[in-house]
Amino acid sequence: MIGIALRTLRHRKGAFAGAFVALLCAAALVCACLMLLETGLRGGVAPERYAGTPVVVAADQYVRQSVDKGDGETKTKAKPLTERAWLPASVADGLRRAPGVSRVVTEVTFPFGASTGHGWESAALTPFTIARGREPRAAGEVVVDARAGLAVGAELRGHRVVGVTAQALPSQDTVFFSTAEARRLAGHPGKVSAIGVFGTGEVAVPEGAVVHTGDERGRLEFLDAEQARVSLISMGGALAGTSLLVAILVVVGTFALSVRQRHRELALLRAVAATPKQVRALVGGEALLVGVAAGVLGAGAGVGLGLWLHGTFVALGTTPANLRLVVSPFPPLAAFLATVGAAQVAARVSARRISRIRPVEALGEAALDQGRLPWWRAAAGAVCVAGGVVLVAVLSGLRTEAAATPVTMLTALLWTVAVTLLGPLLARAAVRVLPLGAAGVSGFLAGRSLRAAPKGLAAVLAPLTLLVAMTCTILFAPATVGRAAEEQARAGLRAGHVVTGAGAAAVARVPGVEAVVPVLRTTVRAGLDKYAAQAVAYDRRVLDLDVTAGSMDAFGEDAVAISGTAAARLGIGAGDPLALTLGDGTPARLTVAAVYARGLGFGDLTLPYDLVTGHVDDPAPTLLVSAPGLAAAALRAALPPGAEVSAVTGGPTGGAAGGPTGGAAGGGANQQAAFVALGLIIAFTAIAVVNTLAMATSGRARELAALRLAGTTRRQVLRMLRLETLGAVLVAAVLGTGVALVTLAAFGAGMTGSATPSVPPVAYALVIAATAGLALVATAVPARLVLRVRPAEAVTGR
């Protein structure tokens, strides 16, 4: 059968071109996503600053917890810290006394503007040497690296440059201070961020310290790389699974359309005594050949797509440049096998009905499309509807974005699968209500055509519905959370100004300032679960968290306020104890003073400012200032040079929107990266729409030629096709919008407490307009090519 399948492909290239394109895109998308996943699992980070140090000792940068496996055994799980953990400086004294250790170098690391600050004591770790000038010796003196472009005597953020190094690190700008000044600026008295050990002896370290060698030094040096690895694992896995599900759905539809267009040919084979097994083998052989060719080319293209994705994430700042992309045979091989498997599944499903009918009925089946739904398809559709209802119920109970996002995509996909399976029934119902007859001769022909071939309309509806549903879900799920966060932050923020680069005391002394609240953003863990948190010196004249239980009057040094969502997740309330791990790994046992409602706008946890200030990498706070009647320009003029003042205008101020209070939804760069990755799925679905419509239009050459021979003009035929396409887009828009609204309502109910999603009218109109534009172009281009052939030649097939 492979030989026959090869000859079939050779003579019917157009019928299989659509399936080939769909499979090729699917292989590329799955391969690229798997490359991200493998990078997260196996990616290494080469050290830069610690490249010249054989052994680096540092505090454990993970939260660890023993979990009972249920059979008497325990398993230790670990999650990375979001801030750098620090070691007591006394550890270095013990290491100096260890046998075989020739030298021990301590260092502190802290942010200094866009650069990284260190004490000159640790210059030997790389090593750095002075090219011009001298080392820093007093407060106010700095040494910059060779890439800074500053000369000795220049000023840098209020400090005088006294030296320039001969070296510069590839991906970080370095500034050196005197040892005493660096430790003061780092804000961790008596502690160091790392200890470099030189010598030949084995290093023994106390509990809580970890030895790093090889590429492990890079992971210690670039803590954001470890966070990026975790993000790539979750993003790559979720996107690979979503891509594969979308690919199977698209490819099944494409193959079904291809088989339907060849129904007469396959029916003739049944009529001349071909067995069902032979017909399935023929279609399976065709799918195997197309799948192998598309899988090989698509897997190769997927490697390039993976490189592009990695480069894009680096440019967005979500992935460090030194987190090397892992390129191995696994992702292309897995993508190839998945593509071939999807092609086989699609072919078997598509050929099932034609291969099982009796030979005498085969030609009749080919000639007449009654749109009847096989029992197995109706049953599968009912199961998908039931599964969609279950997922909607599950989604409405999810309160965290990490848990809700993959379920949201799966919910939209499952409802779309249900629409695809029940497509012929939905198509027959739709053509009865479409007002095509009012559009003259072309409208009459379009209506008759759609009524005569409901399966053809159903084949077109599937990718169109998928495109509308997935695009609306991907675009409007973040908008739903963002709108709720903005509303909460706007309602709870009483400050009139946001100040950075100045001390709270200096701002409080300005005449007209009523209250100043310093804010730090961080992340803490309760057990292994991560929560966004803000640390504030609470003042109700600046912040109103909308307390629902307890009181902020009890908010003090050993207290914490918690959002209602986090309280429900943890099963605690006002007055209960709460054990936390701060961002740098420091344990804290606090008492819940209050439960508040505005968690999206202000973070899941609100901690005392004095508790957190010594446990973050960057202790410089954002100041929220209440100063009624004081203009931003007047406040700026009263502050020291370098202070920045902006007015709170009622726009996005909550953490979910990226504002000063540090809310729940994460950074804008991570959201952009997610949009880029999910945008590839939208692009793949758009390609499927163009592909399917082009195949459907090209496969109607005989029908269009017969209309021309019956006296229909070329313009009337083109207008008929446009009306059919617009009718299909209208039905798909209704179905896709319904799928998206059901999914977004459940998502919103869980994440924001409101089942009303945020759907900006302009953005929604652009989605529908883009879908309609794609569909019309995909119909018009092949239609014009088909109509160039003389009608008589098209009907006879010559």
PDB file of N, CA and C in Angstrom, residues 373-404:
ATOM      1  N   LEU A 373     -24.501  12.659  11.858  1.00  0.00           N
ATOM      2  CA  LEU A 373     -23.405  12.526  12.812  1.00  0.00           C
ATOM      3  C   LEU A 373     -23.304  11.072  13.260  1.00  0.00           C
ATOM      4  N   PRO A 374     -22.138  10.410  13.041  1.00  0.00           N
ATOM      5  CA  PRO A 374     -21.973   9.033  13.526  1.00  0.00           C
ATOM      6  C   PRO A 374     -22.153   8.975  15.038  1.00  0.00           C
ATOM      7  N   TRP A 375     -22.619   7.827  15.505  1.00  0.00           N
ATOM      8  CA  TRP A 375     -22.908   7.702  16.934  1.00  0.00           C
ATOM      9  C   TRP A 375     -21.667   7.924  17.787  1.00  0.00           C
ATOM     10  N   TRP A 376     -20.508   7.426  17.305  1.00  0.00           N
ATOM     11  CA  TRP A 376     -19.288   7.553  18.103  1.00  0.00           C
ATOM     12  C   TRP A 376     -18.857   9.018  18.229  1.00  0.00           C
ATOM     13  N   ARG A 377     -19.122   9.784  17.160  1.00  0.00           N
ATOM     14  CA  ARG A 377     -18.750  11.190  17.193  1.00  0.00           C
ATOM     15  C   ARG A 377     -19.670  11.975  18.128  1.00  0.00           C
ATOM     16  N   ALA A 378     -20.963  11.623  18.084  1.00  0.00           N
ATOM     17  CA  ALA A 378     -21.904  12.278  18.994  1.00  0.00           C
ATOM     18  C   ALA A 378     -21.571  11.946  20.448  1.00  0.00           C
ATOM     19  N   ALA A 379     -21.199  10.675  20.694  1.00  0.00           N
ATOM     20  CA  ALA A 379     -20.849  10.273  22.058  1.00  0.00           C
ATOM     21  C   ALA A 379     -19.578  10.978  22.529  1.00  0.00           C
ATOM     22  N   ALA A 380     -18.568  11.059  21.632  1.00  0.00           N
ATOM     23  CA  ALA A 380     -17.326  11.746  22.002  1.00  0.00           C
ATOM     24  C   ALA A 380     -17.582  13.230  22.267  1.00  0.00           C
ATOM     25  N   GLY A 381     -18.463  13.832  21.457  1.00  0.00           N
ATOM     26  CA  GLY A 381     -18.806  15.236  21.690  1.00  0.00           C
ATOM     27  C   GLY A 381     -19.469  15.445  23.025  1.00  0.00           C
ATOM     28  N   ALA A 382     -20.382  14.522  23.392  1.00  0.00           N
ATOM     29  CA  ALA A 382     -21.055  14.632  24.685  1.00  0.00           C
ATOM     30  C   ALA A 382     -20.059  14.482  25.833  1.00  0.00           C
ATOM     31  N   VAL A 383     -19.096  13.564  25.670  1.00  0.00           N
ATOM     32  CA  VAL A 383     -18.070  13.385  26.711  1.00  0.00           C
ATOM     33  C   VAL A 383     -17.239  14.655  26.858  1.00  0.00           C
ATOM     34  N   CYS A 384     -16.877  15.283  25.719  1.00  0.00           N
ATOM     35  CA  CYS A 384     -16.093  16.521  25.783  1.00  0.00           C
ATOM     36  C   CYS A 384     -16.886  17.653  26.438  1.00  0.00           C
ATOM     37  N   VAL A 385     -18.184  17.727  26.148  1.00  0.00           N
ATOM     38  CA  VAL A 385     -19.012  18.746  26.801  1.00  0.00           C
ATOM     39  C   VAL A 385     -19.021  18.517  28.310  1.00  0.00           C
ATOM     40  N   ALA A 386     -19.197  17.250  28.719  1.00  0.00           N
ATOM     41  CA  ALA A 386     -19.184  16.937  30.152  1.00  0.00           C
ATOM     42  C   ALA A 386     -17.827  17.275  30.768  1.00  0.00           C
ATOM     43  N   GLY A 387     -16.744  16.937  30.048  1.00  0.00           N
ATOM     44  CA  GLY A 387     -15.406  17.283  30.546  1.00  0.00           C
ATOM     45  C   GLY A 387     -15.211  18.780  30.644  1.00  0.00           C
ATOM     46  N   GLY A 388     -15.759  19.528  29.673  1.00  0.00           N
ATOM     47  CA  GLY A 388     -15.663  20.984  29.725  1.00  0.00           C
ATOM     48  C   GLY A 388     -16.380  21.548  30.932  1.00  0.00           C
ATOM     49  N   VAL A 389     -17.546  20.995  31.255  1.00  0.00           N
ATOM     50  CA  VAL A 389     -18.293  21.454  32.433  1.00  0.00           C
ATOM     51  C   VAL A 389     -17.480  21.199  33.710  1.00  0.00           C
ATOM     52  N   VAL A 390     -16.840  20.030  33.775  1.00  0.00           N
ATOM     53  CA  VAL A 390     -16.032  19.698  34.954  1.00  0.00           C
ATOM     54  C   VAL A 390     -14.849  20.667  35.066  1.00  0.00           C
ATOM     55  N   LEU A 391     -14.166  20.932  33.933  1.00  0.00           N
ATOM     56  CA  LEU A 391     -13.025  21.843  33.972  1.00  0.00           C
ATOM     57  C   LEU A 391     -13.442  23.265  34.346  1.00  0.00           C
ATOM     58  N   VAL A 392     -14.613  23.689  33.895  1.00  0.00           N
ATOM     59  CA  VAL A 392     -15.114  25.010  34.279  1.00  0.00           C
ATOM     60  C   VAL A 392     -15.302  25.073  35.799  1.00  0.00           C
ATOM     61  N   ALA A 393     -15.859  24.009  36.359  1.00  0.00           N
ATOM     62  CA  ALA A 393     -16.039  23.980  37.818  1.00  0.00           C
ATOM     63  C   ALA A 393     -14.698  23.993  38.541  1.00  0.00           C
ATOM     64  N   VAL A 394     -13.728  23.231  38.022  1.00  0.00           N
ATOM     65  CA  VAL A 394     -12.403  23.205  38.645  1.00  0.00           C
ATOM     66  C   VAL A 394     -11.742  24.575  38.530  1.00  0.00           C
ATOM     67  N   LEU A 395     -11.814  25.167  37.333  1.00  0.00           N
ATOM     68  CA  LEU A 395     -11.162  26.452  37.089  1.00  0.00           C
ATOM     69  C   LEU A 395     -11.724  27.549  37.979  1.00  0.00           C
ATOM     70  N   SER A 396     -13.010  27.521  38.216  1.00  0.00           N
ATOM     71  CA  SER A 396     -13.619  28.565  39.047  1.00  0.00           C
ATOM     72  C   SER A 396     -13.182  28.482  40.500  1.00  0.00           C
ATOM     73  N   GLY A 397     -12.547  27.380  40.887  1.00  0.00           N
ATOM     74  CA  GLY A 397     -12.068  27.242  42.259  1.00  0.00           C
ATOM     75  C   GLY A 397     -10.580  27.464  42.411  1.00  0.00           C
ATOM     76  N   LEU A 398      -9.863  27.768  41.310  1.00  0.00           N
ATOM     77  CA  LEU A 398      -8.416  27.975  41.379  1.00  0.00           C
ATOM     78  C   LEU A 398      -8.123  29.436  41.670  1.00  0.00           C
ATOM     79  N   ARG A 399      -7.241  29.682  42.632  1.00  0.00           N
ATOM     80  CA  ARG A 399      -6.980  31.045  43.094  1.00  0.00           C
ATOM     81  C   ARG A 399      -5.601  31.568  42.720  1.00  0.00           C
ATOM     82  N   THR A 400      -4.735  30.720  42.157  1.00  0.00           N
ATOM     83  CA  THR A 400      -3.392  31.169  41.801  1.00  0.00           C
ATOM     84  C   THR A 400      -3.202  31.096  40.292  1.00  0.00           C
ATOM     85  N   GLU A 401      -2.453  32.063  39.774  1.00  0.00           N
ATOM     86  CA  GLU A 401      -2.267  32.138  38.329  1.00  0.00           C
ATOM     87  C   GLU A 401      -1.491  30.933  37.800  1.00  0.00           C
ATOM     88  N   ALA A 402      -0.513  30.450  38.577  1.00  0.00           N
ATOM     89  CA  ALA A 402       0.282  29.310  38.137  1.00  0.00           C
ATOM     90  C   ALA A 402      -0.587  28.075  37.931  1.00  0.00           C
ATOM     91  N   ALA A 403      -1.585  27.888  38.789  1.00  0.00           N
ATOM     92  CA  ALA A 403      -2.476  26.734  38.651  1.00  0.00           C
ATOM     93  C   ALA A 403      -3.559  26.983  37.620  1.00  0.00           C
ATOM     94  N   ALA A 404      -4.053  28.226  37.542  1.00  0.00           N
ATOM     95  CA  ALA A 404      -5.202  28.504  36.684  1.00  0.00           C
ATOM     96  C   ALA A 404      -4.843  28.591  35.203  1.00  0.00           C
TER      97      ALA A 404
END
